[in-house]
Short mmCIF file of C-alpha atoms in Angstrom, two decimals:
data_model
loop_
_atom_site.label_atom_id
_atom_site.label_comp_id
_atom_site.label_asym_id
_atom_site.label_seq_id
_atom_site.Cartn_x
_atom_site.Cartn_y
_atom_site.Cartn_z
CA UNK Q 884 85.60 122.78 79.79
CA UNK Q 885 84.26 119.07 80.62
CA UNK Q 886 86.68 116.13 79.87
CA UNK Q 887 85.03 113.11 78.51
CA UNK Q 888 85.83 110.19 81.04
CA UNK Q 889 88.29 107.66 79.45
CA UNK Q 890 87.29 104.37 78.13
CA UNK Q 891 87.24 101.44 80.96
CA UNK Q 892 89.56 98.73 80.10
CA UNK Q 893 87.95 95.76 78.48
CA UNK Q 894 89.37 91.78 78.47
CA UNK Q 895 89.71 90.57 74.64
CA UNK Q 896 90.27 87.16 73.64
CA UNK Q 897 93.12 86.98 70.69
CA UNK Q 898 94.53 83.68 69.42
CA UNK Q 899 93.31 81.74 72.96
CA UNK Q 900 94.82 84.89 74.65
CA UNK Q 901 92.99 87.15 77.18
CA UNK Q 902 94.43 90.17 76.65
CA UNK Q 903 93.33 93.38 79.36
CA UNK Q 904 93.41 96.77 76.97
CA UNK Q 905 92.97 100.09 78.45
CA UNK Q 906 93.07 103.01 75.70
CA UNK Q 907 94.52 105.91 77.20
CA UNK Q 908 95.39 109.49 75.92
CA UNK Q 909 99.22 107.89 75.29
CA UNK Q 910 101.22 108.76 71.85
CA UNK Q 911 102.53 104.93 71.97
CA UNK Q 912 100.85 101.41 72.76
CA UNK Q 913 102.98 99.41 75.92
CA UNK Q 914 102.59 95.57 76.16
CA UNK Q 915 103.09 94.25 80.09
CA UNK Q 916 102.93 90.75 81.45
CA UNK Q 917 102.68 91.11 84.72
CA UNK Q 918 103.71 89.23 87.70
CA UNK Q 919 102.94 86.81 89.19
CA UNK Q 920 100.37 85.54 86.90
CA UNK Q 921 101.57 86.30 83.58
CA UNK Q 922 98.42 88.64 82.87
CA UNK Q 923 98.69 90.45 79.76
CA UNK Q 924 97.46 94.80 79.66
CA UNK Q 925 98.30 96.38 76.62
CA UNK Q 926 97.66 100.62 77.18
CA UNK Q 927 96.52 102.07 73.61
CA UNK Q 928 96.30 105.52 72.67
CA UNK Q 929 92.62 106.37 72.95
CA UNK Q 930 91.95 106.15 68.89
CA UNK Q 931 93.63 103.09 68.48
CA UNK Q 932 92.00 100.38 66.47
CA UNK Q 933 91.28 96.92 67.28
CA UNK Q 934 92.73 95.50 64.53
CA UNK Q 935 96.48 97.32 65.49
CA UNK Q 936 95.93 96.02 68.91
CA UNK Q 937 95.35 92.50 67.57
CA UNK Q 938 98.42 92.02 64.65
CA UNK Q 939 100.68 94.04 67.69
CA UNK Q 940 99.78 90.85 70.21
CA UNK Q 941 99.85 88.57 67.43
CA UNK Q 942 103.26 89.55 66.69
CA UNK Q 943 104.86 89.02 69.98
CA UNK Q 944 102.84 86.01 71.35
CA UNK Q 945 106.02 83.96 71.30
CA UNK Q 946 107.44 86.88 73.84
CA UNK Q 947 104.55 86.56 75.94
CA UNK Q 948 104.41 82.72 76.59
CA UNK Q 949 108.13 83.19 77.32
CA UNK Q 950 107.67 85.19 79.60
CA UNK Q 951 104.55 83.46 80.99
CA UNK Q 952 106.48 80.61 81.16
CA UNK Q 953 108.99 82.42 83.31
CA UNK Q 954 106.96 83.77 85.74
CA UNK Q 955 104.96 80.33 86.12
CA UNK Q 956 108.54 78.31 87.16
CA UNK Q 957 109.21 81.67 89.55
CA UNK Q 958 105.89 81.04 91.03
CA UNK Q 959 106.35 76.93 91.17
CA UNK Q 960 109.95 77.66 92.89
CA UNK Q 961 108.59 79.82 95.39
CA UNK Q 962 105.32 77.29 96.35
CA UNK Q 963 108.02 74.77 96.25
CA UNK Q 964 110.16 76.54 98.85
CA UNK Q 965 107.36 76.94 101.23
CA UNK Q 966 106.01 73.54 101.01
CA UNK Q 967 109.51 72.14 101.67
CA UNK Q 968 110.37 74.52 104.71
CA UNK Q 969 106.60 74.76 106.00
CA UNK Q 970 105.16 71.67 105.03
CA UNK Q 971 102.87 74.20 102.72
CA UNK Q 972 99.82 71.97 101.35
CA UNK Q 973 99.14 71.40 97.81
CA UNK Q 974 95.95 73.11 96.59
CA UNK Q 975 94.02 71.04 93.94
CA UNK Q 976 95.41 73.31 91.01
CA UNK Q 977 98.82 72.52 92.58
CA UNK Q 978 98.50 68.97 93.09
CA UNK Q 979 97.68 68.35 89.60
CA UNK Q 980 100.64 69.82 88.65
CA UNK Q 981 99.51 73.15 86.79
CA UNK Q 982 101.42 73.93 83.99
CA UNK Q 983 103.52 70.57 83.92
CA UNK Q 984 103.24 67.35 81.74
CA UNK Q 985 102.90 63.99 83.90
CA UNK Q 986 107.07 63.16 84.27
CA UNK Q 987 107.01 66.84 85.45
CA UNK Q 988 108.64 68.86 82.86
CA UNK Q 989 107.06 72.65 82.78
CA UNK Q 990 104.88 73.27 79.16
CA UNK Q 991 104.75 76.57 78.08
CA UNK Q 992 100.91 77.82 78.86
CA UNK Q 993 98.77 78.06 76.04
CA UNK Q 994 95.45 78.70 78.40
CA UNK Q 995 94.11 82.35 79.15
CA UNK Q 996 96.58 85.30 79.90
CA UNK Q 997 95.09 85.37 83.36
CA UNK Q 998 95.69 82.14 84.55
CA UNK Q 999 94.10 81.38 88.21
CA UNK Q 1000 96.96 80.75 91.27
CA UNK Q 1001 98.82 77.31 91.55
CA UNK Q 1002 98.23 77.82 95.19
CA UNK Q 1003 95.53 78.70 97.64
CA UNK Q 1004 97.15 81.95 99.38
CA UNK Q 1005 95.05 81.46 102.59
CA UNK Q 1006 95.89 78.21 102.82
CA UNK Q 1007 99.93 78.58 102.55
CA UNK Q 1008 99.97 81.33 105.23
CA UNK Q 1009 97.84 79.63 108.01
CA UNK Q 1010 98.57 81.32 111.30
CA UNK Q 1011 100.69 78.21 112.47
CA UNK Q 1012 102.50 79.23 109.20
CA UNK Q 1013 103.06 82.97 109.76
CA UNK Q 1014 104.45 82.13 113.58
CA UNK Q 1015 106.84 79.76 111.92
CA UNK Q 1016 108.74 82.21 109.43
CA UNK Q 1017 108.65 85.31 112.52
CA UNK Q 1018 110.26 83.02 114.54
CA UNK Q 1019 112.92 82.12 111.97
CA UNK Q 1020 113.38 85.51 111.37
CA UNK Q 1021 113.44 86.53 115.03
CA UNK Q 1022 115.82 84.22 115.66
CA UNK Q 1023 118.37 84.83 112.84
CA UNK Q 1024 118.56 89.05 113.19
CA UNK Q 1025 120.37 89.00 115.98
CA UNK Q 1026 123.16 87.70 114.80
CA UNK Q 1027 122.38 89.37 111.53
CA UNK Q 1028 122.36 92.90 113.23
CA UNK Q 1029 125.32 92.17 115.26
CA UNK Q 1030 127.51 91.35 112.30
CA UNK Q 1031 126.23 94.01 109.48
CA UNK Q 1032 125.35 96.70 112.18
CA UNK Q 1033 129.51 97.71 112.00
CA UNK Q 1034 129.86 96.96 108.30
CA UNK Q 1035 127.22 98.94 107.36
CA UNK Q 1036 127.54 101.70 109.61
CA UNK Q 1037 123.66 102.17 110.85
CA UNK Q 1038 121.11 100.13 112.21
CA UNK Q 1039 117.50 99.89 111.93
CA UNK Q 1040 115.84 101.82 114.82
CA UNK Q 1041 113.05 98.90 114.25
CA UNK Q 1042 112.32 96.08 111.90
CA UNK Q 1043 108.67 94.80 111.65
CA UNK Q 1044 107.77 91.67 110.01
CA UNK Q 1045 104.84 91.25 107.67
CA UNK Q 1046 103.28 89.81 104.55
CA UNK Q 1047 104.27 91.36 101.55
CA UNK Q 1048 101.96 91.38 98.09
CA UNK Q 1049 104.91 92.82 96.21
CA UNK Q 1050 108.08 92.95 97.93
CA UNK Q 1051 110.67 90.95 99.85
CA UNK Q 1052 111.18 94.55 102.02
CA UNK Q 1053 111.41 98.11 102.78
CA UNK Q 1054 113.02 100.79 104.31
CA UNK Q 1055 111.96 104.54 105.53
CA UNK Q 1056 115.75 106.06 105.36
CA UNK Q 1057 113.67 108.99 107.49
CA UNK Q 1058 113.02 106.95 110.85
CA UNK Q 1059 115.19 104.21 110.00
CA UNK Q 1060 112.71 101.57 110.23
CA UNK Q 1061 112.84 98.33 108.35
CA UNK Q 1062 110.04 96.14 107.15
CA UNK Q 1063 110.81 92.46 105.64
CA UNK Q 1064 108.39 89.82 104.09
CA UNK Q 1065 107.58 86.79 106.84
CA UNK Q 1066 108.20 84.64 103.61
CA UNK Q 1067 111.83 85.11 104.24
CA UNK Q 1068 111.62 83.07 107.06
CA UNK Q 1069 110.77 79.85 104.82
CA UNK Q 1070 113.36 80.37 102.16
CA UNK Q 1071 117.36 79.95 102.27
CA UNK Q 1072 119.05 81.69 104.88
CA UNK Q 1073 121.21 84.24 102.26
CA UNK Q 1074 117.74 85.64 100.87
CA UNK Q 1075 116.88 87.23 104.65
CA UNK Q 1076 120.88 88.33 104.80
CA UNK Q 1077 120.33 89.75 101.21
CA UNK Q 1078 117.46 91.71 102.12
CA UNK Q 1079 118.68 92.82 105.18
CA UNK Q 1080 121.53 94.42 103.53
CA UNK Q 1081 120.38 95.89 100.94
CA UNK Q 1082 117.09 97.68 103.35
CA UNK Q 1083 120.25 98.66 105.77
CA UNK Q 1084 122.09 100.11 103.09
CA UNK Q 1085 118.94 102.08 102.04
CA UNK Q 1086 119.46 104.37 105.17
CA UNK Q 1087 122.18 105.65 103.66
CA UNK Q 1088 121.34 105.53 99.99
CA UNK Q 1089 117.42 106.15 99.01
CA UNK Q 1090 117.57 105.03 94.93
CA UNK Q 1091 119.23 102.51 93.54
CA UNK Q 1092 121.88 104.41 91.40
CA UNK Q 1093 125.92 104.80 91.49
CA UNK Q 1094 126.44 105.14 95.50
CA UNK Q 1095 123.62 102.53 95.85
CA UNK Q 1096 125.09 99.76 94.14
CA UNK Q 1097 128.82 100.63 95.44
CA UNK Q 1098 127.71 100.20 98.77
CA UNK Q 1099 126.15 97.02 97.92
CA UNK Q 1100 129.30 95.95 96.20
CA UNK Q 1101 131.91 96.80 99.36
CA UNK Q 1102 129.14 95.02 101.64
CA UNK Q 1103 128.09 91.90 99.93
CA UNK Q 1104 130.36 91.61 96.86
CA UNK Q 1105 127.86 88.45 95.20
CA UNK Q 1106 124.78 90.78 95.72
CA UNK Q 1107 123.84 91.18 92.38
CA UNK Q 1108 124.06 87.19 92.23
CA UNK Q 1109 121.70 86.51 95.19
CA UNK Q 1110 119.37 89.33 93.40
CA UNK Q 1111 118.98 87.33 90.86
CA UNK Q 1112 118.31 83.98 92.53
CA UNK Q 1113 115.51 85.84 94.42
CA UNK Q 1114 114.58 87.23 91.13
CA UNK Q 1115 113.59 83.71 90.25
CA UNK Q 1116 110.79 83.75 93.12
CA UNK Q 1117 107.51 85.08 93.50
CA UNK Q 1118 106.28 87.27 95.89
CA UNK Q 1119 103.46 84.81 97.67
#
């Protein structure tokens, strides 16, 4: 029995809208907008039509230029950070203040769903850039170690630094090794704490269910606050 190969995703332009749309053997059709972009997939079961897919995106474009919106002052915040801690230059995109009105004030994007980056990536992290955050880092986990090490109860048998595309950090509960984003080094101190804690308390929790989050609680009781001030950051 041969399976017939599925159909490759294809862009589609609706209402100024470039919308991604993979059909899939699926019962139900999923909208995402994904960070850090704001680019829109829609998955559609394989017999779909194009007219369902069109009045389903037409329906929640106000949900999707909220949320583009979103994800636009997330990425602006976290450029912002960088330049301000790093000296992090403005790319031409940047400089002419993508997304923003001339007093400054952020205008919901109307443009394509795929929007190009408000910042040149290879220009932020320059190697001169990259030493600066490891040595932030380097020289704040120390102290950091030394002061959660006994809260916690374990320790990292090694923490590496490292450009992230997706997360602030990680843990392998297995070997007890750590990995967190060299863009910590360029933000507010209580983001690397934050981080720390919560990969530290992954070596004894692997999820982030009940004994997770009680942990987290006894540790760092404004947690869930600083998670969602880094929520309001991109990845860069």
């Amino acid at each position: 029995m041969t399976h017939r190969p599925l159909p490759r995703p294809y862009d589609l332009s609706i209402d100024g809208l470039t919308v991604t749309i993979a059909h899939k053997p699926i019962k139900n059709l999923y909208l995402r907008v994904k960070p850090p972009y704001g680019n829109v997939e829609i998955s559609a079961p394989l017999r779909m039509s194009e007219e369902r897919i069109l009045g389903f995106v037409r329906e929640r474009r106000s949900w999707i230029l909220r949320q583009r919106q979103r994800m636009e002052d997330a990425l602006h915040r976290s450029v912002d950070s960088l330049q301000q801690a790093g000296g992090a230059p403005a790319t031409e995109e940047n400089s002419r203040g993508h997304g923003q009105s001339g007093s400054g004030d952020r205008r919901p994007l109307e443009g394509p769903a795929n929007p190009a980056p408000v910042f040149d990536r290879s220009a932020v992290w320059t190697e001169e850039r990259k030493r600066q955050a490891g040595e932030a880092i380097d020289a704040a986990l120390p102290s950091l170690l030394a002061a959660w090490g006994p809260v916690i109860g374990r320790t990292p048998t090694h923490v590496t630094l490292r450009l992230m595309t997706s997360r602030w950090g990680s843990c392998t509960p297995r070997t007890g090794r750590i990995r967190l984003n060299l863009q910590l080094g360029l933000m507010e101190p209580r983001f690397l704490e934050y981080v720390l804690v919560h990969e530290m308390t992954h070596l004894w929790v692997g999820g982030h269910g009940a004994e997770f989050q009680r942990r987290m609680s006894a540790y760092l009781p404004n947690w869930r606050q600083l998670r969602r001030e880094l929520n309001r950051r991109v990845v860069l």
